[in-house]
PDB file of C-alpha atoms in Angstrom:
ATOM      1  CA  UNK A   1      15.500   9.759  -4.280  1.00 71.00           C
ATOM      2  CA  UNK A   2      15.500  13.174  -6.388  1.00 76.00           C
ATOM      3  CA  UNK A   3      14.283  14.739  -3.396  1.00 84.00           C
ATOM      4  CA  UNK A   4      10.649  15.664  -5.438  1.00 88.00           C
ATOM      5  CA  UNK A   5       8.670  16.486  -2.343  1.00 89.00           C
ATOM      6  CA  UNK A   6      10.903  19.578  -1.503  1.00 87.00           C
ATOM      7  CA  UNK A   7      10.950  20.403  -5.264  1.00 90.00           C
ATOM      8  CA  UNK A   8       6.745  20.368  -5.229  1.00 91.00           C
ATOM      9  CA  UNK A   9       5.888  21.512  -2.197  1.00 91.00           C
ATOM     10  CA  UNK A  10       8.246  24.399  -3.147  1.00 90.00           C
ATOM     11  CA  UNK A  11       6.293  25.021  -6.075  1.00 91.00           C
ATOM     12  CA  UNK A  12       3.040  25.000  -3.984  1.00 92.00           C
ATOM     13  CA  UNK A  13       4.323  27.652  -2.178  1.00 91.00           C
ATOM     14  CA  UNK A  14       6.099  29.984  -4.994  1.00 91.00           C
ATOM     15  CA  UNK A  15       3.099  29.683  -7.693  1.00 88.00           C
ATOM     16  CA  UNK A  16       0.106  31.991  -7.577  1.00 87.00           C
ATOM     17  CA  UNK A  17      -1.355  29.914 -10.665  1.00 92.00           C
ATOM     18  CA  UNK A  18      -4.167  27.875  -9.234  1.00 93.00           C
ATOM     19  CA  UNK A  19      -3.984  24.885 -11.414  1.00 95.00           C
ATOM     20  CA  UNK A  20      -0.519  24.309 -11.404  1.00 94.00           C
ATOM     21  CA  UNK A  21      -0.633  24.598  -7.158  1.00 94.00           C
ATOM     22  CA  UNK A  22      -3.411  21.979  -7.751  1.00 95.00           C
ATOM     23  CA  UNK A  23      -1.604  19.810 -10.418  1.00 95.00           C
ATOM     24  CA  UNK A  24       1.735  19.711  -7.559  1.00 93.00           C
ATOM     25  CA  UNK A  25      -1.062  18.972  -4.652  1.00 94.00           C
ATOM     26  CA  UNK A  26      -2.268  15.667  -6.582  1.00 95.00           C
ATOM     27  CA  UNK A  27       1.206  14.578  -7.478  1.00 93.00           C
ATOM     28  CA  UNK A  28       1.862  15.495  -4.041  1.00 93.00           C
ATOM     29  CA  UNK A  29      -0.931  13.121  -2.835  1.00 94.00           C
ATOM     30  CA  UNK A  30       0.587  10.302  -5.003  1.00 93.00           C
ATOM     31  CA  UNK A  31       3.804  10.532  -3.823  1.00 91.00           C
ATOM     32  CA  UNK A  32       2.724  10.729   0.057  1.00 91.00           C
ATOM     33  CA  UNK A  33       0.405   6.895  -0.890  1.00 91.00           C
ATOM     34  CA  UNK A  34       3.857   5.024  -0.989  1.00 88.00           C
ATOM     35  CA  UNK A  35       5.329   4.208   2.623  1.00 85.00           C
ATOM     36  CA  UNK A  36       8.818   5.404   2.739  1.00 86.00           C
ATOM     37  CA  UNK A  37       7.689   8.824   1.104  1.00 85.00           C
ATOM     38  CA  UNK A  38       9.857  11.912   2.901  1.00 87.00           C
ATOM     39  CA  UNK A  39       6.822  12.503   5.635  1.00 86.00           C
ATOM     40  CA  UNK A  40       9.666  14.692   7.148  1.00 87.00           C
ATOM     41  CA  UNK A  41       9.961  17.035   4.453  1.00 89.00           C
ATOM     42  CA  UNK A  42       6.549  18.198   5.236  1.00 89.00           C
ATOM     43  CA  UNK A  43       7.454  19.199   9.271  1.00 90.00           C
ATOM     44  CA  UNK A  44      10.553  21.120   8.243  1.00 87.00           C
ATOM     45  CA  UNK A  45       9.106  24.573   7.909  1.00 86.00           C
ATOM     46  CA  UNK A  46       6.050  24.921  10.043  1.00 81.00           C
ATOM     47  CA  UNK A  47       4.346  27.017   8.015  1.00 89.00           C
ATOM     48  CA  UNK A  48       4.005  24.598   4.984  1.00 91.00           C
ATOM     49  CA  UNK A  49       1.304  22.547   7.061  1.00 93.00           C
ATOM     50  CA  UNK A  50      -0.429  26.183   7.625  1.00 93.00           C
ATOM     51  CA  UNK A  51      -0.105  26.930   3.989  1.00 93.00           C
ATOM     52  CA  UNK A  52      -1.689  23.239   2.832  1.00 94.00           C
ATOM     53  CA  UNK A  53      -4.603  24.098   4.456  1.00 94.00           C
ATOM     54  CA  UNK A  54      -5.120  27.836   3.507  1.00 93.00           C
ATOM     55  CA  UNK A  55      -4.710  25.913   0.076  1.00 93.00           C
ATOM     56  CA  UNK A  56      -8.037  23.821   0.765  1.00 93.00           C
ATOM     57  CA  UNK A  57     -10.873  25.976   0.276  1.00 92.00           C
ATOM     58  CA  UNK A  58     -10.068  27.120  -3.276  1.00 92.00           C
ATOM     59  CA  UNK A  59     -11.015  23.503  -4.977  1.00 93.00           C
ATOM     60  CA  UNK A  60     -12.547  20.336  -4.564  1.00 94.00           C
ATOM     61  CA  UNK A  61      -9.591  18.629  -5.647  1.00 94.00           C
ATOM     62  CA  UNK A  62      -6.992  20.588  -3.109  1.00 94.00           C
ATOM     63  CA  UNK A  63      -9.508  19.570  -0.646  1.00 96.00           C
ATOM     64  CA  UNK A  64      -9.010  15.957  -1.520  1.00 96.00           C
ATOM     65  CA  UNK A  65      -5.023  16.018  -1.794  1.00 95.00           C
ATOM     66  CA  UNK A  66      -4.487  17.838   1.345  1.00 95.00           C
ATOM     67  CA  UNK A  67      -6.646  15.752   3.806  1.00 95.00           C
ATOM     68  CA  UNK A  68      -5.153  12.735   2.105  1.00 95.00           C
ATOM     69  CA  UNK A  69      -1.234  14.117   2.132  1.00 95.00           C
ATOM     70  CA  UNK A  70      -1.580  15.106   5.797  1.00 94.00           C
ATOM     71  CA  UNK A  71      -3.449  11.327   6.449  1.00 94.00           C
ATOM     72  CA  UNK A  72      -0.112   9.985   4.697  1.00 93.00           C
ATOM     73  CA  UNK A  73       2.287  11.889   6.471  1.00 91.00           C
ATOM     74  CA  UNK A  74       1.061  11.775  10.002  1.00 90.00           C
ATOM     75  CA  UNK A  75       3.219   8.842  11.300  1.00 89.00           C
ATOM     76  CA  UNK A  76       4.001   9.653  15.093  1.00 89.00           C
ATOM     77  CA  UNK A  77       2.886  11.895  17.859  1.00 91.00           C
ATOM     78  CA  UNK A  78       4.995  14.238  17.274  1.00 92.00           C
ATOM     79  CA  UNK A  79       3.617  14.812  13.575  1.00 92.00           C
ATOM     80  CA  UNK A  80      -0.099  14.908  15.073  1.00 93.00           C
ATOM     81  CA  UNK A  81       0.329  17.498  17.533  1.00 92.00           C
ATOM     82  CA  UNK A  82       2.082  19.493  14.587  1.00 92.00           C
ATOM     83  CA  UNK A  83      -1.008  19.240  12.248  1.00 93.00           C
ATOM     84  CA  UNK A  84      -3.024  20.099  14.963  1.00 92.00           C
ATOM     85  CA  UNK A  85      -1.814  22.950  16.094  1.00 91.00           C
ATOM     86  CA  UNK A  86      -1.768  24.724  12.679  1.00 91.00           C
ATOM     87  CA  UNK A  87      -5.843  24.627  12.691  1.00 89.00           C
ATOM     88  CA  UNK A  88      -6.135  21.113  11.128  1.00 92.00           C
ATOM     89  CA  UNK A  89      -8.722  20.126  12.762  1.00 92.00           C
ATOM     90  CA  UNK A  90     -11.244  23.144  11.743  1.00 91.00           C
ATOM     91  CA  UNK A  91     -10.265  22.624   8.281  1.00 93.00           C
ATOM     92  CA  UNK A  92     -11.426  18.624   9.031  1.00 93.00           C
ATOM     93  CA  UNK A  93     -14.367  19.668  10.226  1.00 91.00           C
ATOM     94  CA  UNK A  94     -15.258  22.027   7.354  1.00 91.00           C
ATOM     95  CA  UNK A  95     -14.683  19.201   5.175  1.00 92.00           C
ATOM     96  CA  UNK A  96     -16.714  16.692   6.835  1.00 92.00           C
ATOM     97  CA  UNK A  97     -20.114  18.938   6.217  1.00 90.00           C
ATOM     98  CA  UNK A  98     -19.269  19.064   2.494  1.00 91.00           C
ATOM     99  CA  UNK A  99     -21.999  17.468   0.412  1.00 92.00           C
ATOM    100  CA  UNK A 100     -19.317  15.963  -1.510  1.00 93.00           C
ATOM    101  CA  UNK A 101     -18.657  12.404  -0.127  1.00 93.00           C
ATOM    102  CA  UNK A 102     -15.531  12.455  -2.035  1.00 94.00           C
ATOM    103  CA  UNK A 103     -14.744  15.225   0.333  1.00 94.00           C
ATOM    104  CA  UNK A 104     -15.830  13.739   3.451  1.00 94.00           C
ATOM    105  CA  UNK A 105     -13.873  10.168   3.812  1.00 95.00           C
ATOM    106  CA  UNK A 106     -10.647  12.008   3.455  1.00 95.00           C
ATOM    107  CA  UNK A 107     -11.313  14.128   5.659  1.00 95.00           C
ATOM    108  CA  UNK A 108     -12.571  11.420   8.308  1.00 95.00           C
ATOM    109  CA  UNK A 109      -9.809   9.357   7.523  1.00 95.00           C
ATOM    110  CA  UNK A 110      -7.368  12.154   8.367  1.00 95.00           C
ATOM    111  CA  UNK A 111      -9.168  12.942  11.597  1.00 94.00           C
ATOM    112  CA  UNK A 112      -8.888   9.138  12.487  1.00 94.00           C
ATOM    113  CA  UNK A 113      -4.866   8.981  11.444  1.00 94.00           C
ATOM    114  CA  UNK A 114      -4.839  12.795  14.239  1.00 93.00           C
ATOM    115  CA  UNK A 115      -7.049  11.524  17.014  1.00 93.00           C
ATOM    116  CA  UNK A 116      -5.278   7.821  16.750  1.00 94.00           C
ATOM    117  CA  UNK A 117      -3.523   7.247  20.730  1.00 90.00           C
ATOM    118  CA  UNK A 118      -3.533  10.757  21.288  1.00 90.00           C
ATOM    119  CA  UNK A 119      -4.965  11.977  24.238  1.00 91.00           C
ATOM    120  CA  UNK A 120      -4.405  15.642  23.575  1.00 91.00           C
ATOM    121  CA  UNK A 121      -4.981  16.298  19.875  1.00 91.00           C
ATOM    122  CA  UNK A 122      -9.095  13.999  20.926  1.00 91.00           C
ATOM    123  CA  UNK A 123      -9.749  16.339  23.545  1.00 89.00           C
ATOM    124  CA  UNK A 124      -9.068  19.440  21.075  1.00 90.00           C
ATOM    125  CA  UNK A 125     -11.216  17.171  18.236  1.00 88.00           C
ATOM    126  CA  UNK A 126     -14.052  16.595  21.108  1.00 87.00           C
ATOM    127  CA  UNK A 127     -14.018  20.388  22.239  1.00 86.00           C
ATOM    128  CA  UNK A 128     -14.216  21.514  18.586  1.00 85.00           C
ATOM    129  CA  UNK A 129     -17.339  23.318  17.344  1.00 82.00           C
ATOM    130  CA  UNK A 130     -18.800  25.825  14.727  1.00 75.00           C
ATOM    131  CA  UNK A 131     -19.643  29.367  15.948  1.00 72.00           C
ATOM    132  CA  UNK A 132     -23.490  27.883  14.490  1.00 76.00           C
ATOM    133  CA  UNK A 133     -22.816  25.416  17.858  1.00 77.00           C
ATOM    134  CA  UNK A 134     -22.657  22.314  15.661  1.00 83.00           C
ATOM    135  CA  UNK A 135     -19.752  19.946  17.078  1.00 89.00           C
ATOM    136  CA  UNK A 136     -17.054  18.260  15.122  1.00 88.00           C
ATOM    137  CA  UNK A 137     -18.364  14.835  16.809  1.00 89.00           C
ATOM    138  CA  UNK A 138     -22.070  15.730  15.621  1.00 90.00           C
ATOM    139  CA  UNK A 139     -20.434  15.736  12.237  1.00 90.00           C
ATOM    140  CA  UNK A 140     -18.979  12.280  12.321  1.00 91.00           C
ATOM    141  CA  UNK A 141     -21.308  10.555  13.619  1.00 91.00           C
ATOM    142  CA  UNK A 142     -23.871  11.711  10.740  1.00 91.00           C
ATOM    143  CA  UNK A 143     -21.579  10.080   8.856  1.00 92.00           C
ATOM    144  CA  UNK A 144     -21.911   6.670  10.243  1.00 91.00           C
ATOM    145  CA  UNK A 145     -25.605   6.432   9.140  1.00 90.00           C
ATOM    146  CA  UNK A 146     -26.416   3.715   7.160  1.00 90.00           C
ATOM    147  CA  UNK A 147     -27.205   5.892   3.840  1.00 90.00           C
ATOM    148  CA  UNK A 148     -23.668   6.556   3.132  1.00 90.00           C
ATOM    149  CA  UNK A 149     -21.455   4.115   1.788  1.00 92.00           C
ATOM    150  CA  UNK A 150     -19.946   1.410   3.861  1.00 94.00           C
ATOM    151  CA  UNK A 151     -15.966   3.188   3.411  1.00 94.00           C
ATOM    152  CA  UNK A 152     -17.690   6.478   4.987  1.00 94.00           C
ATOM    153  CA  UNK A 153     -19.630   3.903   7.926  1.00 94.00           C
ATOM    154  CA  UNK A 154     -16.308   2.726   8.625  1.00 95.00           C
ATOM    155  CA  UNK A 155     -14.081   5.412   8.771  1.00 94.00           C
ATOM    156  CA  UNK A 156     -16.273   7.192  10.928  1.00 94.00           C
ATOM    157  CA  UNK A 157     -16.804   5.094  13.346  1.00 94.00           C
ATOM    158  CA  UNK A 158     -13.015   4.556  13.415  1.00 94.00           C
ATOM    159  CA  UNK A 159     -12.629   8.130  14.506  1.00 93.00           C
ATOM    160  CA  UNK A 160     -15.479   7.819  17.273  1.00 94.00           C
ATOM    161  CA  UNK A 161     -13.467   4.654  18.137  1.00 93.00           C
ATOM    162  CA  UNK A 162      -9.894   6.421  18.508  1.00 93.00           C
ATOM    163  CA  UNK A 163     -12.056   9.012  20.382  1.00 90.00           C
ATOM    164  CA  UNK A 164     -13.252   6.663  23.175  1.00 87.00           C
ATOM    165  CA  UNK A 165     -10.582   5.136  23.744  1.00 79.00           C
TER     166      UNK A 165
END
């Protein structure tokens, strides 16, 4: 009701002190968990969805926050096809050959909440790939082997599921 999410995603943009940007990322990531959060805030300016994910490589925790705020806050089409076309799906795919499972469901269950009745933003997920050749598919279904936990099985093999259909 204070209108936070402008206030801290402002702040994300304005500060050039790392923790702090982190700090309004995980408070960010709270806030986006309950369901009437301001999703819309986020789709305002275009180029705060760019600069989330420019934001992701610097930490394990802003890796964490942003996969799960853009999860959150993808609630239509019209917000999938937004994410997407600001390189989401690279970043996803970067985060999915982390070592760090902590890393990796996030990132799958983003992917999932993108590819989910979308025809266009799956065949961009099925067409991506490394320059190394490995594809973004090749990367979830790794995932789905029966040595990672059961939240990682499932999650990927929601996104191959979303994929097929």
């Amino acid at each position: 009701d204070c209108d936070i999410v402008a206030v801290l995603l402002n702040c994300i943009v304005a500060s050039r002190e790392p923790r702090f940007v982190e700090a309004c990322l995980c408070c960010l990531r709270t806030l986006f968990y309950h369901p009437e959060a301001p999703v819309d805030v986020l789709y305002a300016d275009p180029a705060l969805i760019s600069h989330l994910l420019a934001l992701m490589p610097l930490s394990t925790s802003n890796q964490i926050s942003v996969a799960s705020i853009l999860m959150h806050s993808c609630k239509g089409h019209e917000h999938q096809t937004a994410i997407t076309s600001q390189g989401a799906v690279m970043a996803l795919h970067l985060l999915l050959l982390s070592q760090l499972p902590d890393v990796q469901l996030p990132g799958l269950q983003c992917l999932a909440f993108l590819v989910y009745g979308n025809q266009e933003v799956a065949s961009v997920v099925a067409a991506s790939a490394l320059d190394d050749g490995h594809t973004l598919i090749d990367a979830v279904v790794a995932l789905m082997d029966r040595y990672h936990k059961v939240e990682m099985q499932l999650a990927a093999a929601r996104v191959i599921s979303y994929l097929n259909r």
